[in-house]
Coordinates of N, CA and C and ligand atoms in Angstrom, one line a residue:
M1 N 33.1 -44.3 -5.1 CA 31.7 -44.7 -4.5 C 30.8 -43.5 -4.7
K2 N 31.4 -42.2 -4.5 CA 30.5 -41.0 -4.6 C 29.9 -40.9 -6.0
N3 N 30.8 -41.2 -7.0 CA 30.3 -41.1 -8.4 C 29.1 -42.1 -8.7
I4 N 29.3 -43.3 -8.1 CA 28.2 -44.3 -8.3 C 26.9 -43.8 -7.6
L5 N 27.1 -43.2 -6.5 CA 26.0 -42.7 -5.7 C 25.3 -41.6 -6.4
I6 N 26.0 -40.7 -6.9 CA 25.4 -39.5 -7.7 C 24.7 -40.0 -8.9
N7 N 25.4 -41.0 -9.6 CA 24.7 -41.5 -10.8 C 23.4 -42.2 -10.5
R8 N 23.4 -42.9 -9.4 CA 22.1 -43.6 -8.9 C 21.0 -42.6 -8.6
L9 N 21.5 -41.5 -7.9 CA 20.5 -40.4 -7.5 C 19.9 -39.8 -8.8
R10 N 20.8 -39.5 -9.8 CA 20.4 -38.9 -11.0 C 19.4 -39.9 -11.8
E11 N 19.7 -41.2 -11.8 CA 18.8 -42.1 -12.4 C 17.4 -42.1 -11.8
I12 N 17.4 -42.0 -10.5 CA 16.1 -42.0 -9.8 C 15.4 -40.7 -10.2
Q13 N 16.1 -39.6 -10.2 CA 15.5 -38.3 -10.5 C 15.0 -38.3 -12.0
N14 N 15.8 -38.8 -12.9 CA 15.4 -38.8 -14.3 C 14.1 -39.7 -14.4
K15 N 13.9 -40.7 -13.7 CA 12.8 -41.6 -13.8 C 11.6 -41.0 -13.0
E16 N 11.8 -40.4 -11.8 CA 10.7 -40.0 -11.0 C 10.5 -38.5 -10.9
G17 N 11.4 -37.7 -11.5 CA 11.3 -36.2 -11.4 C 12.0 -35.6 -10.2
Y18 N 12.2 -36.4 -9.2 CA 13.0 -36.0 -8.0 C 13.3 -37.2 -7.2
V19 N 14.1 -37.0 -6.1 CA 14.5 -38.1 -5.3 C 13.7 -38.1 -4.0
S20 N 12.7 -38.9 -3.9 CA 11.8 -38.9 -2.7 C 12.5 -39.6 -1.6
E21 N 11.8 -39.4 -0.4 CA 12.3 -40.1 0.8 C 12.2 -41.6 0.7
E22 N 11.2 -42.0 0.0 CA 11.0 -43.5 -0.2 C 12.1 -44.0 -1.1
S23 N 12.5 -43.3 -2.1 CA 13.6 -43.7 -3.0 C 14.9 -43.8 -2.2
L24 N 15.1 -42.8 -1.3 CA 16.3 -42.8 -0.5 C 16.4 -44.0 0.4
K25 N 15.2 -44.4 0.9 CA 15.1 -45.6 1.8 C 15.5 -46.8 1.0
K26 N 14.9 -47.0 -0.2 CA 15.2 -48.1 -1.0 C 16.7 -48.2 -1.3
L27 N 17.3 -47.0 -1.7 CA 18.7 -46.9 -2.1 C 19.6 -47.2 -0.9
S28 N 19.2 -46.8 0.2 CA 19.9 -47.0 1.5 C 20.0 -48.5 1.7
L29 N 18.9 -49.2 1.5 CA 18.9 -50.7 1.7 C 19.8 -51.4 0.7
E30 N 19.6 -50.9 -0.6 CA 20.4 -51.5 -1.7 C 21.9 -51.3 -1.6
L31 N 22.3 -50.1 -1.2 CA 23.7 -49.8 -1.2 C 24.3 -50.0 0.2
K32 N 23.5 -50.3 1.2 CA 23.9 -50.5 2.6 C 24.6 -49.2 3.1
I33 N 24.0 -48.1 2.8 CA 24.6 -46.8 3.2 C 23.5 -46.1 4.1
P34 N 23.8 -45.6 5.3 CA 22.8 -45.0 6.1 C 22.1 -43.9 5.3
I35 N 20.7 -43.8 5.5 CA 19.9 -42.9 4.8 C 20.4 -41.4 5.1
S36 N 20.9 -41.1 6.3 CA 21.3 -39.8 6.6 C 22.5 -39.4 5.7
Q37 N 23.3 -40.3 5.4 CA 24.5 -40.1 4.5 C 24.0 -39.8 3.1
L38 N 23.0 -40.6 2.6 CA 22.4 -40.4 1.3 C 21.8 -39.0 1.2
Y39 N 21.0 -38.7 2.2 CA 20.3 -37.4 2.3 C 21.3 -36.3 2.2
G40 N 22.4 -36.4 2.9 CA 23.5 -35.4 2.9 C 24.0 -35.2 1.5
V41 N 24.3 -36.3 0.8 CA 24.8 -36.2 -0.6 C 23.7 -35.6 -1.5
A42 N 22.5 -36.0 -1.4 CA 21.4 -35.6 -2.2 C 21.2 -34.1 -2.1
T43 N 21.3 -33.6 -0.8 CA 21.0 -32.2 -0.6 C 22.2 -31.3 -0.8
F44 N 23.4 -31.9 -0.9 CA 24.6 -31.1 -1.2 C 24.6 -30.6 -2.6
Y45 N 24.2 -31.4 -3.6 CA 24.2 -31.1 -5.0 C 22.9 -30.4 -5.4
S46 N 23.1 -29.2 -5.9 CA 21.9 -28.4 -6.2 C 21.1 -29.0 -7.4
M47 N 21.7 -29.9 -8.2 CA 21.0 -30.4 -9.3 C 20.3 -31.7 -9.0
I48 N 20.4 -32.1 -7.7 CA 19.6 -33.3 -7.2 C 18.4 -32.7 -6.4
Y49 N 17.2 -33.0 -6.8 CA 16.0 -32.4 -6.1 C 15.4 -33.4 -5.2
T50 N 15.3 -33.0 -3.9 CA 14.7 -33.9 -2.9 C 13.2 -33.5 -2.7
K51 N 12.7 -32.6 -3.5 CA 11.3 -32.2 -3.4 C 10.8 -32.2 -4.9
K52 N 9.5 -32.5 -5.0 CA 8.9 -32.5 -6.3 C 9.0 -31.1 -6.9
Q53 N 9.3 -31.1 -8.2 CA 9.6 -29.8 -8.8 C 8.4 -29.4 -9.8
G54 N 8.4 -28.2 -10.2 CA 7.4 -27.8 -11.2 C 7.8 -28.3 -12.6
K55 N 6.9 -28.1 -13.5 CA 7.1 -28.6 -14.9 C 8.4 -28.0 -15.5
Y56 N 8.6 -26.7 -15.1 CA 9.8 -26.0 -15.6 C 10.7 -25.6 -14.4
V57 N 11.9 -26.1 -14.4 CA 12.9 -25.7 -13.3 C 13.8 -24.7 -13.8
I58 N 13.8 -23.5 -13.2 CA 14.7 -22.4 -13.5 C 15.8 -22.4 -12.5
E59 N 17.1 -22.5 -13.0 CA 18.2 -22.4 -12.1 C 19.1 -21.2 -12.6
L60 N 18.9 -20.2 -11.8 CA 19.6 -18.9 -12.1 C 21.0 -18.9 -11.5
C61 N 22.0 -18.7 -12.3 CA 23.4 -18.7 -11.9 C 23.6 -17.5 -10.9
A62 N 24.2 -17.8 -9.8 CA 24.5 -16.7 -8.8 C 26.0 -16.6 -8.5
S63 N 26.8 -17.1 -9.4 CA 28.2 -17.0 -9.2 C 28.7 -15.6 -9.7
P64 N 29.9 -15.3 -9.3 CA 30.4 -13.9 -9.5 C 30.1 -13.2 -10.8
S65 N 30.5 -13.9 -11.9 CA 30.3 -13.2 -13.2 C 28.9 -12.8 -13.5
C66 N 28.0 -13.8 -13.2 CA 26.6 -13.5 -13.4 C 26.0 -12.5 -12.4
F67 N 26.5 -12.7 -11.2 CA 26.0 -11.8 -10.1 C 26.4 -10.4 -10.4
L68 N 27.6 -10.2 -10.8 CA 28.1 -8.8 -11.1 C 27.5 -8.2 -12.4
N69 N 26.9 -9.1 -13.2 CA 26.3 -8.6 -14.4 C 24.7 -8.7 -14.3
G70 N 24.2 -8.7 -13.1 CA 22.8 -8.4 -12.9 C 21.9 -9.6 -12.6
S71 N 22.5 -10.8 -12.3 CA 21.6 -11.9 -12.0 C 20.7 -11.6 -10.8
W72 N 21.2 -10.8 -9.9 CA 20.5 -10.4 -8.7 C 19.2 -9.6 -9.0
N73 N 19.3 -8.8 -10.1 CA 18.1 -8.1 -10.6 C 17.1 -9.1 -11.2
L74 N 17.7 -10.0 -12.0 CA 16.8 -11.0 -12.6 C 16.1 -11.9 -11.6
E75 N 16.9 -12.2 -10.5 CA 16.3 -13.0 -9.4 C 15.1 -12.2 -8.9
D76 N 15.2 -11.0 -8.6 CA 14.1 -10.2 -8.1 C 12.9 -10.2 -9.1
Y77 N 13.3 -10.1 -10.4 CA 12.2 -10.1 -11.4 C 11.5 -11.4 -11.4
L78 N 12.2 -12.5 -11.4 CA 11.6 -13.8 -11.4 C 10.7 -14.1 -10.1
K79 N 11.2 -13.7 -9.0 CA 10.5 -13.8 -7.7 C 9.2 -13.1 -7.8
K80 N 9.2 -11.9 -8.3 CA 8.0 -11.0 -8.4 C 7.1 -11.6 -9.5
E81 N 7.6 -12.0 -10.6 CA 6.8 -12.5 -11.7 C 6.1 -13.8 -11.4
L82 N 6.9 -14.7 -10.7 CA 6.3 -16.0 -10.4 C 5.7 -16.1 -9.1
K83 N 5.9 -15.0 -8.3 CA 5.3 -14.9 -6.9 C 5.8 -16.1 -6.0
I84 N 7.0 -16.4 -6.2 CA 7.7 -17.4 -5.3 C 9.1 -17.0 -4.9
D85 N 9.6 -17.6 -4.0 CA 11.0 -17.3 -3.5 C 11.9 -18.4 -4.1
I86 N 13.2 -18.2 -3.9 CA 14.2 -19.2 -4.3 C 13.9 -20.5 -3.5
G87 N 13.9 -21.6 -4.2 CA 13.6 -22.9 -3.6 C 12.1 -23.3 -3.6
E88 N 11.3 -22.5 -4.1 CA 9.9 -22.7 -4.1 C 9.3 -23.1 -5.5
T89 N 8.1 -23.6 -5.5 CA 7.4 -23.9 -6.7 C 6.1 -23.2 -6.8
T90 N 5.7 -22.7 -8.0 CA 4.4 -22.0 -8.1 C 3.3 -22.9 -7.7
K91 N 2.2 -22.3 -7.2 CA 1.0 -23.0 -6.8 C 0.5 -24.0 -7.9
N92 N 0.6 -23.5 -9.2 CA 0.1 -24.3 -10.3 C 1.1 -25.4 -10.7
K93 N 2.2 -25.5 -10.0 CA 3.2 -26.5 -10.2 C 3.9 -26.3 -11.6
K94 N 3.9 -25.1 -12.1 CA 4.4 -24.9 -13.4 C 5.9 -24.5 -13.3
F95 N 6.3 -23.7 -12.4 CA 7.7 -23.3 -12.3 C 8.3 -23.5 -10.9
S96 N 9.6 -24.0 -10.9 CA 10.4 -24.0 -9.6 C 11.5 -23.1 -9.9
L97 N 11.9 -22.3 -8.8 CA 13.0 -21.4 -9.0 C 14.1 -21.7 -8.0
K98 N 15.3 -21.8 -8.6 CA 16.5 -22.1 -7.8 C 17.7 -21.3 -8.2
K99 N 18.7 -21.2 -7.3 CA 19.9 -20.6 -7.7 C 20.9 -21.7 -7.9
T100 N 21.9 -21.5 -8.8 CA 22.9 -22.5 -9.0 C 24.3 -21.8 -9.0
S101 N 25.3 -22.6 -8.8 CA 26.7 -22.0 -9.0 C 27.0 -22.0 -10.5
C102 N 28.1 -21.6 -10.8 CA 28.6 -21.4 -12.2 C 28.2 -22.6 -13.1
I103 N 27.6 -22.2 -14.3 CA 27.2 -23.3 -15.2 C 28.1 -23.2 -16.5
G104 N 29.2 -22.5 -16.4 CA 30.2 -22.5 -17.4 C 30.0 -21.5 -18.6
C105 N 29.1 -20.5 -18.3 CA 28.9 -19.5 -19.4 C 29.2 -18.1 -18.9
C106 N 30.3 -18.1 -18.2 CA 30.7 -16.8 -17.5 C 31.0 -15.7 -18.6
D107 N 31.3 -16.1 -19.8 CA 31.6 -15.1 -20.9 C 30.3 -14.4 -21.4
K108 N 29.1 -15.0 -21.0 CA 27.9 -14.4 -21.5 C 26.9 -14.3 -20.4
P109 N 27.3 -13.6 -19.3 CA 26.4 -13.5 -18.2 C 25.2 -12.5 -18.4
P110 N 24.2 -12.5 -17.6 CA 23.8 -13.5 -16.7 C 23.3 -14.8 -17.4
A111 N 23.4 -15.9 -16.8 CA 23.0 -17.2 -17.4 C 22.1 -18.0 -16.5
M112 N 21.3 -18.9 -17.1 CA 20.5 -19.8 -16.3 C 20.2 -21.1 -17.1
L113 N 19.7 -22.0 -16.3 CA 19.3 -23.3 -17.0 C 17.8 -23.3 -16.8
L114 N 17.1 -23.8 -17.9 CA 15.6 -24.0 -17.8 C 15.5 -25.5 -18.2
N115 N 15.1 -26.3 -17.3 CA 15.1 -27.8 -17.5 C 16.3 -28.2 -18.2
G116 N 17.5 -27.7 -17.7 CA 18.8 -28.2 -18.2 C 19.3 -27.5 -19.4
K117 N 18.4 -26.7 -20.1 CA 18.9 -26.0 -21.3 C 19.5 -24.6 -20.9
V118 N 20.6 -24.3 -21.5 CA 21.3 -23.0 -21.1 C 20.7 -21.8 -21.8
Y119 N 20.5 -20.7 -21.1 CA 20.2 -19.4 -21.6 C 21.2 -18.4 -21.1
T120 N 21.7 -17.6 -22.0 CA 22.7 -16.6 -21.6 C 22.4 -15.2 -22.0
S121 N 23.2 -14.3 -21.5 CA 23.0 -12.8 -21.8 C 21.6 -12.4 -21.5
L122 N 21.1 -12.8 -20.3 CA 19.7 -12.6 -20.0 C 19.4 -11.2 -19.6
T123 N 18.2 -10.8 -20.0 CA 17.7 -9.5 -19.6 C 16.3 -9.8 -19.1
E124 N 15.6 -8.8 -18.5 CA 14.2 -9.0 -18.1 C 13.4 -9.3 -19.3
K125 N 13.6 -8.6 -20.4 CA 12.8 -8.8 -21.6 C 13.0 -10.2 -22.1
K126 N 14.2 -10.7 -22.1 CA 14.5 -12.0 -22.6 C 13.8 -13.1 -21.7
L127 N 13.9 -12.8 -20.4 CA 13.2 -13.7 -19.4 C 11.7 -13.7 -19.6
K128 N 11.2 -12.6 -19.8 CA 9.7 -12.5 -20.1 C 9.3 -13.3 -21.3
D129 N 10.1 -13.2 -22.4 CA 9.8 -14.0 -23.6 C 10.0 -15.5 -23.3
I130 N 11.0 -15.9 -22.5 CA 11.2 -17.3 -22.2 C 10.0 -17.8 -21.4
L131 N 9.6 -17.1 -20.4 CA 8.5 -17.5 -19.5 C 7.2 -17.7 -20.3
K132 N 7.0 -16.7 -21.3 CA 5.8 -16.8 -22.1 C 5.8 -18.0 -23.0
K133 N 6.9 -18.5 -23.4 CA 7.0 -19.7 -24.2 C 6.8 -21.0 -23.4
C134 N 6.8 -20.9 -22.1 CA 6.6 -22.1 -21.3 C 5.2 -22.4 -21.1
K135 N 4.7 -23.5 -21.7 CA 3.2 -23.8 -21.7 C 2.9 -24.9 -20.8
Ligands
FES1 S1 29.3 -17.2 -13.3 FE1 27.4 -17.6 -14.2 S2 27.9 -19.0 -15.7 FE2 29.8 -18.7 -14.7

């Protein structure tokens, strides 16, 4: 049942960009599952968004291999550059910044996802170039 639920949440997110409270209410009626339970599942998984996101969603890996290889430095850089904190979206709705657990690129840390695309062996210089290309 959990797989079906996660798939449904992802379908909604793919269609609407995030899973709104309204969508959770509809899904609750459709699946006959209390909305509190749906909300619990939606907020447990970092790749399900319950808030509207920016055009570009940056998910910086914070798991051990990346953390020990400087993701915490890159986190500071991104916060400063974008003028937002983790979990926030820039005022112009261009970037959202998140932390994620391991994305399977531990051999090339630090790593991140940008709208689902993987970037590895990150440095401040590389991040600067990536941000510049986001229009
Ligand atoms: S620890 Fe960052 S990708 Fe695995």
